[in-house]
Structures are given as C-alpha cells and as structure tokens.
Coordinates of C-alpha atoms in Angstrom, one line a residue:
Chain A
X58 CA -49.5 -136.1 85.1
X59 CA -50.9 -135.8 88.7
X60 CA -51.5 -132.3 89.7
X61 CA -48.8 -131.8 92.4
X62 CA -46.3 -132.6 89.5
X63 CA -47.9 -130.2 87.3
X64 CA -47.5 -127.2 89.8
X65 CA -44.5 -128.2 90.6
X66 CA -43.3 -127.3 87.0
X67 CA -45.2 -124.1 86.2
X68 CA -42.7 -121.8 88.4
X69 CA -39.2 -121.7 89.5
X70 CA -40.6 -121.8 93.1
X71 CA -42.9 -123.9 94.5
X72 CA -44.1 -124.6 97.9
X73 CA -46.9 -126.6 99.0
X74 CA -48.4 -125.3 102.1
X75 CA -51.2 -125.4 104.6
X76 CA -52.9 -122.3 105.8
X77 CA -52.6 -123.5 109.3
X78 CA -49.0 -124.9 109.5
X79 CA -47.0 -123.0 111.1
X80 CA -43.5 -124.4 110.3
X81 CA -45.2 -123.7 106.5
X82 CA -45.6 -120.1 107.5
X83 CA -41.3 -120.6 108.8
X84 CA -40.3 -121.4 104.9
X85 CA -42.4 -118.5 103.8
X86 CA -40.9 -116.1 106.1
X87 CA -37.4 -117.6 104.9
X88 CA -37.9 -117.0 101.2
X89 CA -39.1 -113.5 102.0
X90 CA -35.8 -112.7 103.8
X91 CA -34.0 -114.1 101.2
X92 CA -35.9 -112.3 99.1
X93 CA -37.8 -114.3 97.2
X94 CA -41.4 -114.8 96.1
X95 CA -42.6 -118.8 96.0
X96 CA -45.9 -119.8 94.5
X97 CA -47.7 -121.0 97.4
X98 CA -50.5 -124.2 96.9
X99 CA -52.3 -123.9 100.2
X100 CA -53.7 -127.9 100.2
X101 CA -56.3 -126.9 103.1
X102 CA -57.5 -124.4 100.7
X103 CA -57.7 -126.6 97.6
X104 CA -60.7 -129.1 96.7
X105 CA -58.1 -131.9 95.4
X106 CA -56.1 -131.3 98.7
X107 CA -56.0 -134.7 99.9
X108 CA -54.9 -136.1 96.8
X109 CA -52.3 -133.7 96.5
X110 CA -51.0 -134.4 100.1
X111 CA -51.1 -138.2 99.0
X112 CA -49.0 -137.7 96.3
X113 CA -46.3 -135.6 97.8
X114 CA -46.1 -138.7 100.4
X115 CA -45.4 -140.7 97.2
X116 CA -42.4 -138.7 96.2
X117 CA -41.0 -139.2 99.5
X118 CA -41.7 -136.0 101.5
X119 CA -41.7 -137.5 105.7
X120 CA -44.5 -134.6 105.7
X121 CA -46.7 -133.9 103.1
X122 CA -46.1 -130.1 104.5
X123 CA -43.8 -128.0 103.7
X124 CA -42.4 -129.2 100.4
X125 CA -40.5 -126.9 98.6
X126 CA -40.3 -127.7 94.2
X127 CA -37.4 -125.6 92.6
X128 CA -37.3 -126.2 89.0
X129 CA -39.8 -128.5 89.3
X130 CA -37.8 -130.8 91.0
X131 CA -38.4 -131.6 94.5
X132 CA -36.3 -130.1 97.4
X133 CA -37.6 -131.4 100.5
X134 CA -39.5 -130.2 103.8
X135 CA -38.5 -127.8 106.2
X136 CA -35.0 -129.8 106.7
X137 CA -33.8 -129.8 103.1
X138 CA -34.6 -126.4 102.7
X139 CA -32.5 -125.1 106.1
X140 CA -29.7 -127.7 105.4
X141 CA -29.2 -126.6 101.6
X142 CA -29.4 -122.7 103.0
X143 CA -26.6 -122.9 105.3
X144 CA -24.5 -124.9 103.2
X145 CA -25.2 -121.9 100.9
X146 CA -26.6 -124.1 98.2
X147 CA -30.3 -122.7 98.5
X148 CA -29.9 -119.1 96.6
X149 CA -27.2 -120.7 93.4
X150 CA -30.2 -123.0 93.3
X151 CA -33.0 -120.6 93.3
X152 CA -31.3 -118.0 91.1
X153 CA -31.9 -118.4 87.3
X154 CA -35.4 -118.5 88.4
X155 CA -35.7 -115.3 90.6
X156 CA -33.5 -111.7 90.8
X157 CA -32.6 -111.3 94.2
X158 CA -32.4 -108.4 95.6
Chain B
X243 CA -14.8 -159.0 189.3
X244 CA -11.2 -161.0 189.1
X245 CA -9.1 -160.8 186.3
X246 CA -6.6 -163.4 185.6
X247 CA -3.7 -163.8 183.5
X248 CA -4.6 -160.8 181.3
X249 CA -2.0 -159.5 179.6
X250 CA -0.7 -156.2 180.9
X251 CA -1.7 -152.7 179.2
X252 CA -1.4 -151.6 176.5
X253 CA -2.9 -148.1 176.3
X254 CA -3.0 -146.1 174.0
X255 CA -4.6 -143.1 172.7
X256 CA -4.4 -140.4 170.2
X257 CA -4.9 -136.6 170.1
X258 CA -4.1 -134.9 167.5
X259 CA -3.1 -132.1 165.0
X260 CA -3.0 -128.3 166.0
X261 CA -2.8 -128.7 169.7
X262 CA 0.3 -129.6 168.8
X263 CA 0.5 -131.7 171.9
X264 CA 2.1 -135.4 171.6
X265 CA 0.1 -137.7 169.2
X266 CA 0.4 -140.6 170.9
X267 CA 0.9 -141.8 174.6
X268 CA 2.0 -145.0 174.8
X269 CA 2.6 -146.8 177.9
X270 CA 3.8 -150.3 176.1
X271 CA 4.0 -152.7 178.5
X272 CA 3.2 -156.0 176.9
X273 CA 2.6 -159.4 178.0
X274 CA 4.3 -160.4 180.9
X275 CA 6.9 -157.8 181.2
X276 CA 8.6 -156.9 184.0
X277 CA 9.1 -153.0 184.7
X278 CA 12.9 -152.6 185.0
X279 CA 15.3 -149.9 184.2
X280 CA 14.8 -146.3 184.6
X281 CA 11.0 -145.1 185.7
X282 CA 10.8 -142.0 183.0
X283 CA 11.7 -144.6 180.2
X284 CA 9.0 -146.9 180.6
X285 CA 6.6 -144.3 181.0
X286 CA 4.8 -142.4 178.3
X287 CA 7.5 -141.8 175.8
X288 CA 6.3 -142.7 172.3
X289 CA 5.8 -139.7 171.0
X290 CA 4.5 -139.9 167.4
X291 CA 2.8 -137.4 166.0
X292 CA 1.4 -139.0 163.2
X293 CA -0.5 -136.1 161.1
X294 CA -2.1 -138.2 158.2
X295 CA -3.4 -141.1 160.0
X296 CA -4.9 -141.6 163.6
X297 CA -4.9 -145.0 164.1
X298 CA -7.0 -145.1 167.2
X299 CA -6.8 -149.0 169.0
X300 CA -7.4 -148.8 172.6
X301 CA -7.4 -152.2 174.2
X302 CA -8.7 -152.8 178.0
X303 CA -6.5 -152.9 180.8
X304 CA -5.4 -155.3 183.3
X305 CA -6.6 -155.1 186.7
X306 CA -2.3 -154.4 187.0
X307 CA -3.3 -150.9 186.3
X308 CA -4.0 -150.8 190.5
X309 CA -3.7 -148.8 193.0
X310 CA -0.2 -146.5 192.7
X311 CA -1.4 -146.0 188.9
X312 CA -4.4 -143.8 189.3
X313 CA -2.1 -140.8 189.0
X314 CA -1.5 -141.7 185.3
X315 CA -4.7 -142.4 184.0
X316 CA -7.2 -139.5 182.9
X317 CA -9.1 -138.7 186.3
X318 CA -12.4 -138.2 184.7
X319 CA -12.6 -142.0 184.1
X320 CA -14.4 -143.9 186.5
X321 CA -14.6 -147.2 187.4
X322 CA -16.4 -149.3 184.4
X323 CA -17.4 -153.0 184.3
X324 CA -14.6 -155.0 183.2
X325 CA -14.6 -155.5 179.7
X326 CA -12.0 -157.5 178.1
X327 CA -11.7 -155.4 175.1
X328 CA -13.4 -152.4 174.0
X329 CA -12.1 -152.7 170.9
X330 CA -9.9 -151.7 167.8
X331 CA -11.0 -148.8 166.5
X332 CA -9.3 -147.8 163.1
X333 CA -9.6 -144.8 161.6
X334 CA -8.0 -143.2 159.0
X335 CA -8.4 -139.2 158.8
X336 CA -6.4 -136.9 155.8
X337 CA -4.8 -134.0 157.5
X338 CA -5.0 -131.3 155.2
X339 CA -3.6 -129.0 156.8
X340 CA -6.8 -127.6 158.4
X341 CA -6.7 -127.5 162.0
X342 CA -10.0 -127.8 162.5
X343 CA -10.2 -131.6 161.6
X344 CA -8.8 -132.4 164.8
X345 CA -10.7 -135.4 166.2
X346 CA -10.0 -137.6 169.5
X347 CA -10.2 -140.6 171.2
X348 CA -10.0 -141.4 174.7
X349 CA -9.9 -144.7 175.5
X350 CA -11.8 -146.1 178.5
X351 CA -10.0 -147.6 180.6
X352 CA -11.3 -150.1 183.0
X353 CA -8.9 -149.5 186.0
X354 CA -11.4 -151.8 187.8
X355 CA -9.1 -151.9 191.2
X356 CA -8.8 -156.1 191.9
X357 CA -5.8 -156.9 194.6
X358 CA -4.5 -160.3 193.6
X359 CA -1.4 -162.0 194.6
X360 CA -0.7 -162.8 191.3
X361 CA 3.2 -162.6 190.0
X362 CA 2.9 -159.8 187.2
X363 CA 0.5 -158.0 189.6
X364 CA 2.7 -157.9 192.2
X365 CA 5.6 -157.4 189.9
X366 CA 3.4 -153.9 188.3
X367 CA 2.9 -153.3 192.1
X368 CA 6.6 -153.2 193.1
X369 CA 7.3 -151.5 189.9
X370 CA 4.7 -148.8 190.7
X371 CA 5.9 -148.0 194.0
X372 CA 9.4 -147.7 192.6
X373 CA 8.3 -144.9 190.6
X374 CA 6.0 -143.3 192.8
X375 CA 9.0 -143.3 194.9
X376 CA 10.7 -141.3 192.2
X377 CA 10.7 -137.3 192.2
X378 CA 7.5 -135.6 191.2
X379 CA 9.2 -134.2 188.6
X380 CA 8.2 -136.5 185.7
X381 CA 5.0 -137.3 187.1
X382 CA 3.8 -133.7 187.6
X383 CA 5.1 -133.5 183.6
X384 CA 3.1 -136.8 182.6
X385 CA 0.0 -135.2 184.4
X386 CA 0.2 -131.8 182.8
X387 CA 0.4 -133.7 179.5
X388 CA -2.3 -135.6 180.1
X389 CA -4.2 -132.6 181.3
X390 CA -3.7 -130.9 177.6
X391 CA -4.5 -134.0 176.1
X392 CA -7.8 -134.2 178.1
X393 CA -8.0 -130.9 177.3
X394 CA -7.4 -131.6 173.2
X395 CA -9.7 -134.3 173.1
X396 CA -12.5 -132.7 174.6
X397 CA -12.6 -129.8 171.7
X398 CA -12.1 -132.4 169.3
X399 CA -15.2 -133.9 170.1
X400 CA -16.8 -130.3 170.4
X401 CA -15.5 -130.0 167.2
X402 CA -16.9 -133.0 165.5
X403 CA -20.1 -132.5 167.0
X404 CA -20.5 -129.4 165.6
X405 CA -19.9 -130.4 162.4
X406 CA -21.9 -133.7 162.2
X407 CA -24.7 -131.4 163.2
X408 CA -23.5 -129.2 160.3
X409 CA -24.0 -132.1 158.6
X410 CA -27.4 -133.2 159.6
X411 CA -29.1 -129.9 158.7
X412 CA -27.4 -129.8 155.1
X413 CA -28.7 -133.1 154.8
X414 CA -32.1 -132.4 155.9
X415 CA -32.2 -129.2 153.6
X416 CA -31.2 -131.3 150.6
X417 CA -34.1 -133.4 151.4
X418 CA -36.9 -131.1 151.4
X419 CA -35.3 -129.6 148.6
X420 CA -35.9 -132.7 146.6
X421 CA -39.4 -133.0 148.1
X422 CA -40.2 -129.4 146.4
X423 CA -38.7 -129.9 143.5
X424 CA -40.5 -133.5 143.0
X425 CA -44.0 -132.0 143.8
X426 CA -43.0 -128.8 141.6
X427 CA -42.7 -131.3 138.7
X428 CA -45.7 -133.3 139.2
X429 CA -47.5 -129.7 139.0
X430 CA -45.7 -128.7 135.6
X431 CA -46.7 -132.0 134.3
X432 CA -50.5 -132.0 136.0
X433 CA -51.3 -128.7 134.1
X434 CA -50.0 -130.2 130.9
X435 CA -53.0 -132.7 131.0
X436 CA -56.4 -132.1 129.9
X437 CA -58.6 -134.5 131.0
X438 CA -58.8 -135.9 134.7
X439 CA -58.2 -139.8 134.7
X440 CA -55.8 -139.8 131.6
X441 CA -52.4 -138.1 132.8
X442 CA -52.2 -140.0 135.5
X443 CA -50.8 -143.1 133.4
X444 CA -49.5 -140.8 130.8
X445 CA -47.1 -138.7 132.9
X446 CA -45.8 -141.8 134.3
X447 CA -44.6 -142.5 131.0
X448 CA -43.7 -139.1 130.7
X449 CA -41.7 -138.8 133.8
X450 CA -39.4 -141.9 133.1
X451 CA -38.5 -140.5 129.7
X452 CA -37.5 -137.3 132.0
X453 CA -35.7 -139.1 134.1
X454 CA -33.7 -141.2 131.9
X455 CA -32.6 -137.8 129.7
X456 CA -31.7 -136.4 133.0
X457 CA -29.2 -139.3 133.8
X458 CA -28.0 -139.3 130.4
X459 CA -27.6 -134.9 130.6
X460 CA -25.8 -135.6 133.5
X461 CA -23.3 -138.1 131.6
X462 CA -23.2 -136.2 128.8
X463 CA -22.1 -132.7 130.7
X464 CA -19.2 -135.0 132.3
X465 CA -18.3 -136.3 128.9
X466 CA -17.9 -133.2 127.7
X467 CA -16.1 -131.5 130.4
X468 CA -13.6 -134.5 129.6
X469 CA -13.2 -134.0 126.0
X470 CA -12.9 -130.5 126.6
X471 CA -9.8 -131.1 128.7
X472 CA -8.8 -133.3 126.3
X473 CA -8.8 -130.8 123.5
X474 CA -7.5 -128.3 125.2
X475 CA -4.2 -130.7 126.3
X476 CA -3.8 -131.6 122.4
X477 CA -4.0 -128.4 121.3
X478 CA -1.0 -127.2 123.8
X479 CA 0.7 -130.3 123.1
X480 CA 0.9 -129.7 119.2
X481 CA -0.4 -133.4 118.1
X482 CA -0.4 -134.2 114.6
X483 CA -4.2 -133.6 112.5
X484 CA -4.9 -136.6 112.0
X485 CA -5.2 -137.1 115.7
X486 CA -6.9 -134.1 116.3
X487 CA -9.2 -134.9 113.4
X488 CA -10.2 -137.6 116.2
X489 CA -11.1 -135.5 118.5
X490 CA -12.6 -132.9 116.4
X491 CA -15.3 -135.8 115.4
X492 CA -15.6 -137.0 118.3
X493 CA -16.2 -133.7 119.7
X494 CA -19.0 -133.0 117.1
X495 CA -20.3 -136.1 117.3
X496 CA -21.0 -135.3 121.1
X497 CA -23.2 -132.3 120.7
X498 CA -25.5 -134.9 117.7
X499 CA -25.7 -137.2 120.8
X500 CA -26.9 -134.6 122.8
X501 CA -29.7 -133.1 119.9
X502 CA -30.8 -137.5 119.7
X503 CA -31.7 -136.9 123.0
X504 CA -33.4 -134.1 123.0
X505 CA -35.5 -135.1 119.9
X506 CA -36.5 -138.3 122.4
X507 CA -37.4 -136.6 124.9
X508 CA -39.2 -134.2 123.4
X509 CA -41.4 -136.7 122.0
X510 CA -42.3 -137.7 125.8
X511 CA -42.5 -133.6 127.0
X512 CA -41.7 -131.0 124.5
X513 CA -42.5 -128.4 127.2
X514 CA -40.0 -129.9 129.1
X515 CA -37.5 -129.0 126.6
X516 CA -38.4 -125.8 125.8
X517 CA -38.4 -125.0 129.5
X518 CA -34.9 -125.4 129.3
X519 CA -35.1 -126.7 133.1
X520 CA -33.0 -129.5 132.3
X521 CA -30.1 -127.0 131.9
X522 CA -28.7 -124.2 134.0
X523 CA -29.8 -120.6 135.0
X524 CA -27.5 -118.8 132.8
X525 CA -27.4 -121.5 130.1
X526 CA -31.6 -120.7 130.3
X527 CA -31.4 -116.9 130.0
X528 CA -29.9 -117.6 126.4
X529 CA -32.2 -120.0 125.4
X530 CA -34.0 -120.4 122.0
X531 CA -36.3 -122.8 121.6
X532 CA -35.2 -125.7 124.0
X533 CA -31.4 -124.7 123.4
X534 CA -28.8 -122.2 122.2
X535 CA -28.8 -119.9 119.6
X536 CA -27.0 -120.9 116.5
X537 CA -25.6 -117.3 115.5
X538 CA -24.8 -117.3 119.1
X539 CA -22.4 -120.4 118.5
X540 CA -20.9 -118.3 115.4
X541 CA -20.3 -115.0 118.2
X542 CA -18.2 -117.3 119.9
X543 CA -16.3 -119.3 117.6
X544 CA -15.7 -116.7 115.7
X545 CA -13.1 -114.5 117.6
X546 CA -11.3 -117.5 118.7
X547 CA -10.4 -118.7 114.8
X548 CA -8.0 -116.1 113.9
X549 CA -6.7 -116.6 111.4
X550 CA -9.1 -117.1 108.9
X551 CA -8.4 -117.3 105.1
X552 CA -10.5 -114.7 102.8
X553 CA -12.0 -117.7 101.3
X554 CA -13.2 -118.4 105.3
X555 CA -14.0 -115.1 106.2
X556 CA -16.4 -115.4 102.6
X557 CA -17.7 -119.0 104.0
X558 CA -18.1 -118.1 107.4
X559 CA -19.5 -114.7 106.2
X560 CA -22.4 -116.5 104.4
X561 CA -23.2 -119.0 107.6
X562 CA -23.8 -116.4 109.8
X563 CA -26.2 -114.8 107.5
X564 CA -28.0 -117.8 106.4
X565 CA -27.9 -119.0 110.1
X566 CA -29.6 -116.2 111.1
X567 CA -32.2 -115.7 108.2
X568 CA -33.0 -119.5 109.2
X569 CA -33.0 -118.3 112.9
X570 CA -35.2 -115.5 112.1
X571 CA -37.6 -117.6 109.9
X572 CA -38.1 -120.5 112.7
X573 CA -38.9 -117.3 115.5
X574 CA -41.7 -116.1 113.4
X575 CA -42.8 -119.1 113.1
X576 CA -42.9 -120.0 116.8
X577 CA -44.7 -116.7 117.0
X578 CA -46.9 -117.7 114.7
X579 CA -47.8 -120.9 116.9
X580 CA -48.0 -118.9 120.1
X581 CA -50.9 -116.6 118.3
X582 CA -52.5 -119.8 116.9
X583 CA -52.9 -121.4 120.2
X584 CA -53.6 -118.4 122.6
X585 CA -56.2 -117.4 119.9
X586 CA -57.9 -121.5 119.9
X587 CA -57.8 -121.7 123.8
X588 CA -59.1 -118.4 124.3
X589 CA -61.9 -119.1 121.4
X590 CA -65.2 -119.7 121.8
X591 CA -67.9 -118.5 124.6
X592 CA -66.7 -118.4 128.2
X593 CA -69.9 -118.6 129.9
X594 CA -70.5 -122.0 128.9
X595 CA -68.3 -124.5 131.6
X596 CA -66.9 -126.8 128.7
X597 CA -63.9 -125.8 127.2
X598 CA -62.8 -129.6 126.0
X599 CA -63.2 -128.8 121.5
X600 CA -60.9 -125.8 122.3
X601 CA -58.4 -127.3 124.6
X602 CA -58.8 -130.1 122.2
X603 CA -57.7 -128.7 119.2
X604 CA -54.8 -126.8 120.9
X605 CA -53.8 -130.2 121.5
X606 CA -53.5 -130.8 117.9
X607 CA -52.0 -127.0 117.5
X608 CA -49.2 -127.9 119.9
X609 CA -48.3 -131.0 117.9
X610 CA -46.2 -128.9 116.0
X611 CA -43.9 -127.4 118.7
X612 CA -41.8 -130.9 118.5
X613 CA -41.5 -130.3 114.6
X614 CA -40.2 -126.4 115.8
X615 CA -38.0 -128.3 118.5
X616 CA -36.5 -130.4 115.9
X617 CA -36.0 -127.9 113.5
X618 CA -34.0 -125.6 116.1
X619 CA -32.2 -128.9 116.9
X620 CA -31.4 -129.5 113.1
X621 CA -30.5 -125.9 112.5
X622 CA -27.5 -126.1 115.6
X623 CA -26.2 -129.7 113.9
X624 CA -26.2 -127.9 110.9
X625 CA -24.3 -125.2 112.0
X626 CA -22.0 -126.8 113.3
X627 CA -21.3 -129.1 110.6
X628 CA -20.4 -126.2 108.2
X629 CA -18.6 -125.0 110.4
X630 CA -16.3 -128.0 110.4
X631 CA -16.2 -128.3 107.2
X632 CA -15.3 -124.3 106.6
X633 CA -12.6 -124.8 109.2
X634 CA -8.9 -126.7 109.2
X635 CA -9.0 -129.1 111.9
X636 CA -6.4 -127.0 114.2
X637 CA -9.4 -124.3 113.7
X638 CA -12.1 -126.8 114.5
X639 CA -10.4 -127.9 117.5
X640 CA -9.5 -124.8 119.0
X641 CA -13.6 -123.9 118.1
X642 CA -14.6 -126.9 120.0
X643 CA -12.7 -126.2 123.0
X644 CA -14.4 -122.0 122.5
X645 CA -17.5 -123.3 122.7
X646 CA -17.4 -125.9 125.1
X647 CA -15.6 -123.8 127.6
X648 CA -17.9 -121.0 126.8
X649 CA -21.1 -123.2 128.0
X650 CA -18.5 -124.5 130.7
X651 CA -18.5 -120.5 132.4
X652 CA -22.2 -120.3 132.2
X653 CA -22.5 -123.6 134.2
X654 CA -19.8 -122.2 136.6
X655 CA -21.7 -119.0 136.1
X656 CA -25.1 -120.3 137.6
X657 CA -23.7 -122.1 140.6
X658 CA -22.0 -118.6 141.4
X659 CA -24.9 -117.2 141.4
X660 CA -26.9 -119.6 143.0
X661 CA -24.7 -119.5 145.9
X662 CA -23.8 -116.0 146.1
X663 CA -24.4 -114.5 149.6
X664 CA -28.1 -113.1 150.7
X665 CA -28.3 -109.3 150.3
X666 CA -28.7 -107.3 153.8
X667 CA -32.5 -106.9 154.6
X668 CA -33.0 -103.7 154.7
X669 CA -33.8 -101.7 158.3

C-alpha cells in the first residue's frame, strides 16, 4: 500500500499540503473556521515527497496540492472541497469523524 | 456667357424650424412657361413648412432671371460664373423639437445678367415688367420675407458652425484620450516584465488576449442588459415556468460565460483581472479578487426573494455561511501570497545590483494568483448554482433580474460620476 494511501486512512481528515502553497494554507484556514482539525502531510517537508506527489496525480488530483482524504477516501483539491461546502455536503461528511463546535 | 434654351427657374430654398418663417420659397416656373394670370400668384407662394425633412435641391437659374428680377433675389448674391447646375443637395434632418437644429441653405443663384432676344426671355421680360408695374405692396412683402429668411439662414449656419466645432474638439479629446490610455497600458504591462528583450514579444501576446476579452466584455454587458429586460418583461407578464425556466438558464449560463472568460484571460494577464480595469469604477470599489463578492450576491438577492419557505430560509441560511467561511478562507489566503511575495522580492542583499533569483522566484510565487483567480471565479458559479437550485424558478428569475440590475446601477453609477460637474476652485 503506497504511502499517500496509507495516510489517507489513519485519520478522518486528511490533507496533503505544501508548506509554501498558499491556496494549501486557504483549505487550512477553511477547516479551522469550520472548526475542524485536519492531519496535515506537508510533501515539501517529507523525504518521500515526490513520490507522494506522484501518486496523488495517479488518483486523479489536477494538482497534487491541496488534496483533501475524508475517510480515507479522496475528496478532491481546493474545488471539491469549496463546491461540497456550499452545497452543505462538507460538514455531514466530516462529522462522525470530528465534534464540531 | 450666353445661355440658351435653359429651362426657366426653378429656385428653391429652405429655412427652417423656429424662425418660424416660411419653409420654402418657391418661385416654380418650369420649362417654357409663360407668366400669365395674377402677379402675387406666380410669385413665392409655396409655403411648406416641412419640419421633419429639408429637402434642400437648388438648381441654377436661367439667364431669364434678368434685369426687372433682381428685386427678388437675395441681394448679397453676386454675380457667379454660369454654372448649369449647382446641384441637388438632399438632406434629411429629424426635427426634434429642438430649435436649435435649425440649419439653412441658400442657394446660389447665378443671375448672370445676358440680354437675348430669345422667346421665353422676352416672354420672363414682359412678364417682369408686368409685375414691377404692380403696387409695391407684395413686393415690399416678398422682400421683407426674404430679408428674415436671409436673416434665418445666416444663424443657421452660425449655428451649425458652432456645433461642428463642438464637434471637432470632442473628437480631438476622445483621441488623446485613447492615446493616454494606450500608453497607460503598455506601462501596466512594461512593469509586469522582468527581463528587457523578453516582454516585448510576450505582451504582444498578452495584449491580444486583452483585447479580444475586452470585445467579448463589451458583448457580454449588452447581452446581459437584454436578458435583463427580458426577465424583467416575463416576470410582469406572468409566463408559465417552464418558459421562465429558460430564461433562468440562460441567465445563469451567462454569468459561466463570463467566469470562461475571465479564467482565459487570466491565463494571458492575471493582474489584469484582478485590477478589475476591465470593469467600472463603482463595480471596482467592490471588488474581490478580479470580481464580486459572493456573500455580496447573497445581500442582494436575498431581500428581493420574499417569500421564502423555512426550508429556504434553512438553505439559504447555510449558503451564506459557508459562502462566507469559503470567502474568508480564500482572503487569508491571498494575504498569505501578498506576504510570500513582498517578503521574496524584498529578500536578499540590496547593495548588490542583481535582483534577477528574487524577482525570479516571485515569478514562480505569483503563479498561483491565477489558481486564487479561479477559485474566486469557482466560488461565485457555485454560488450561484445553489442558489438556483434552493430557489423556485419564479424566485430565481426575479433573483436574476436583482442582481443584474443591481450591477446595472453601478454601471449607471460610474458614468454619473464620471461625468458629474467639476467642483468650484477655490478663491
């Protein structure tokens, strides 16, 4: 099991990031006013983080970063993740993972 | 210079509108025709005031126009070189009431003075004298009409001179205008490259992509003036929904046309975009990254949809808080980008001349104002499609025409304001 997989499973919420993306920093500040806490991969920050990037091309993400893993399945980029909020599809999604506030 | 066989006058001219004087003098004596019957009805009594249309045809006298005539024709003419025909002159003016579009023709009348023995000549003569003979009555009333027509026609052409000139100096404004705008442009776009040879090609490139968004802005602001009409006509008229459904898409599928071409042009100049120059002033003083606010769209649907279901109010409840968490979330983020390049151009030591590896990787930094462009973009469409779908289609509609008109004032707004008069100077 490749490792972007594998860290996409261990947590309700996961987000692969890049210390210097600044959309990336966008999602973050969006879960935080939503008022909840991803698990943030930073790939600039992590030794394997061209393979990762490679493999979250595989599955399909147009940019390696943002991608956003809820229930270890894969939500999207920055698109997904805005579209599914203001349909009001983001939080149902997000909550028997996380208590919101 | 003889004339021969020319056919007799026909003179005419016009003067017109608010000096209210007679339209149109005609002396019609055609070809060949003898001057019988009384002298005041042969002379100058068409009177048609014509108030849409000056026709204005002024054909060349005869040399018949001789001696005893000179009485009726407009003293300040002098003698010209024959010409056979000065020509037909049409015009067509709209009278709209405003009596300041006066205009005037006088024709020019040769009335070259030729004795010849020729029948018709001699036939005008007699005729002439007949009505010289006649009191001065009528003539002194031809000549003080033709005094006020002179009169007319001379302020006419005042008139129209004025305003040509008017004309001119607009004209020559708009130009240099253009000429500042044009070389304000190509300064915007200069500082946008780094290196010396390589803009040169590339804002080429760049400029066309402006220019053909421009063209197509300008379309799309008509179109949707149109469909805003449109709307706003079905809605009075009370067609059925599945014709207003139409519309509704239509209307939608309008504003996704207009974010297609903003995502293309952004590609060419994001900065350009963002500017927000392609839009008006007021329309710029609300703008959010390269357009309008999507929470702004929700304040001003919103009032306009009464009545909303509690199920709606819920719905529409919910969209303006995620719209503006997402809002919010894409701000920072901009802010966040703003800090990242300031802090990578201003990097590094300034006492050495090269600055190319920080400019350089700003380059790279600023890459990612088209994603923020597109996300702003994608954030709008997405507003409005839940929108849509939260709303009946009478509700969508009436939403529509809200918004369009909204952006509609602003536009209206701007050109008020752009035109408003100078403030006094102060002493």
């Amino acid at each position: 099991m490749d490792k972007v997989t594998r860290l996409a499973s261990e947590n309700g919420l996961v987000l692969f990031s890049k210390s210097s993306c600044c959309l990336c920093y966008a999602v973050k500040i969006l879960f935080q006013e939503i008022g909840v806490t991803p698990t943030v991969y930073e790939l600039d920050q992590d030794p394997e983080g061209r393979e990762m990037e490679r493999a979250l091309m595989r599955l399909g993400c147009s940019a390696p970063v943002p991608a956003v893993f809820i229930g270890g399945k894969l939500v999207g980029s920055t698109n997904e993740v805005m579209s599914l909020h203001l349909s009001g599809g983001l939080i149902p999604l997000l909550r028997p993972y996380h208590s919101m506030c | 210079m003889p004339f021969s066989n020319l056919p007799l006058l026909v003179y005419i001219y016009q003067i017109w509108e608010e000096e209210g004087i007679e339209a149109i003098e005609t002396w019609n004596v055609g070809e060949q025709q003898e001057l019988e019957g009384d002298e005041e009805s042969k002379l100058s009594i068409a009177l048609d005031i014509n108030s849409t249309c000056a026709k204005v045809a002024f054909f060349i006298i005869s040399k018949s126009m001789n001696s005893p005539t000179p009485q009726f024709v407009p003293s300040r003419l002098g003698i010209y070189e024959p010409i056979h025909q000065i020509g037909i002159w049409g015009e067509n003016f709209k009278s709209n009431g405003n009596p300041n579009t006066s205009t005037s023709v006088i024709v020019e009348v040769d009335n070259k003075l030729e004795n010849e023995s020729e029948t018709t000549s001699h036939e005008m003569l007699t005729a002439s004298n007949n009505y010289k003979q006649e009191a001065s009555k009528p003539i002194d009333k031809i000549q003080r009409r033709l005094a006020q027509n002179r009169e007319a026609a001379r302020k006419s052409r005042l008139r129209k001179k004025a305003y040509v000139q008017q004309l001119e100096n607009s004209r020559l404004k708009l130009i240099q205008l253009e000429q500042e705008l044009q070389r304000a442009r190509q300064q915007g776009l200069y500082m946008g490259g780094v290196l010396e040879g390589s803009h040169i090609g590339f804002s080429g490139t760049v400029n066309s992509g402006i220019a053909a968004f421009e063209m197509e802005y300008g379309r799309w602001v008509d179109v949707q003036h149109r469909q805003i009409c449109e709307l706003r006509t079905a809605l009075n008229a009370h067609i059925s929904d599945i014709e207003l459904r139409i519309l509704v898409e239509s209307g939608i599928g309008h504003y996704f046309e207009l974010f297609r071409m903003k995502s293309t042009v952004a590609k060419a100049d994001v900065f350009y975009v963002i500017s927000g120059v392609w839009k008006t002033s007021a329309e710029r003083f609300f703008s959010w990254i390269g357009g309008f606010r999507p929470s702004e769209l929700l304040k001003v649907l919103v009032p306009q949809l009464d009545p909303l279901t509690e199920q709606q109010i819920l719905e529409v409840c919910n969209l303006k808080q995620s719209c503006q968490q997402a809002e919010d979330a894409l701000s920072q983020g901009m802010e966040k980008l703003q800090e990242t390049v300031s802090s990578t151009v201003a990097g590094g030591p300034v006492d050495e001349v090269s600055y190319i590896p920080q400019v350089a990787t700003a380059m790279e930094k600023l890459e990612a104002l088209v994603s923020f462009v597109n996300q702003a973009d994608h954030l709008r469409q997405e507003t409005l499609q839940q929108m849509s779908r939260i709303l009946t289609t009478r509700q969508a509609a009436r939403g529509l025409l809200a918004l369009g008109e909204y952006f509609h004032r602003l536009r209206a707004l701007s050109t008020l304001w752009a035109t408003r008069p100078p403030e006094p100077s102060l002493p």
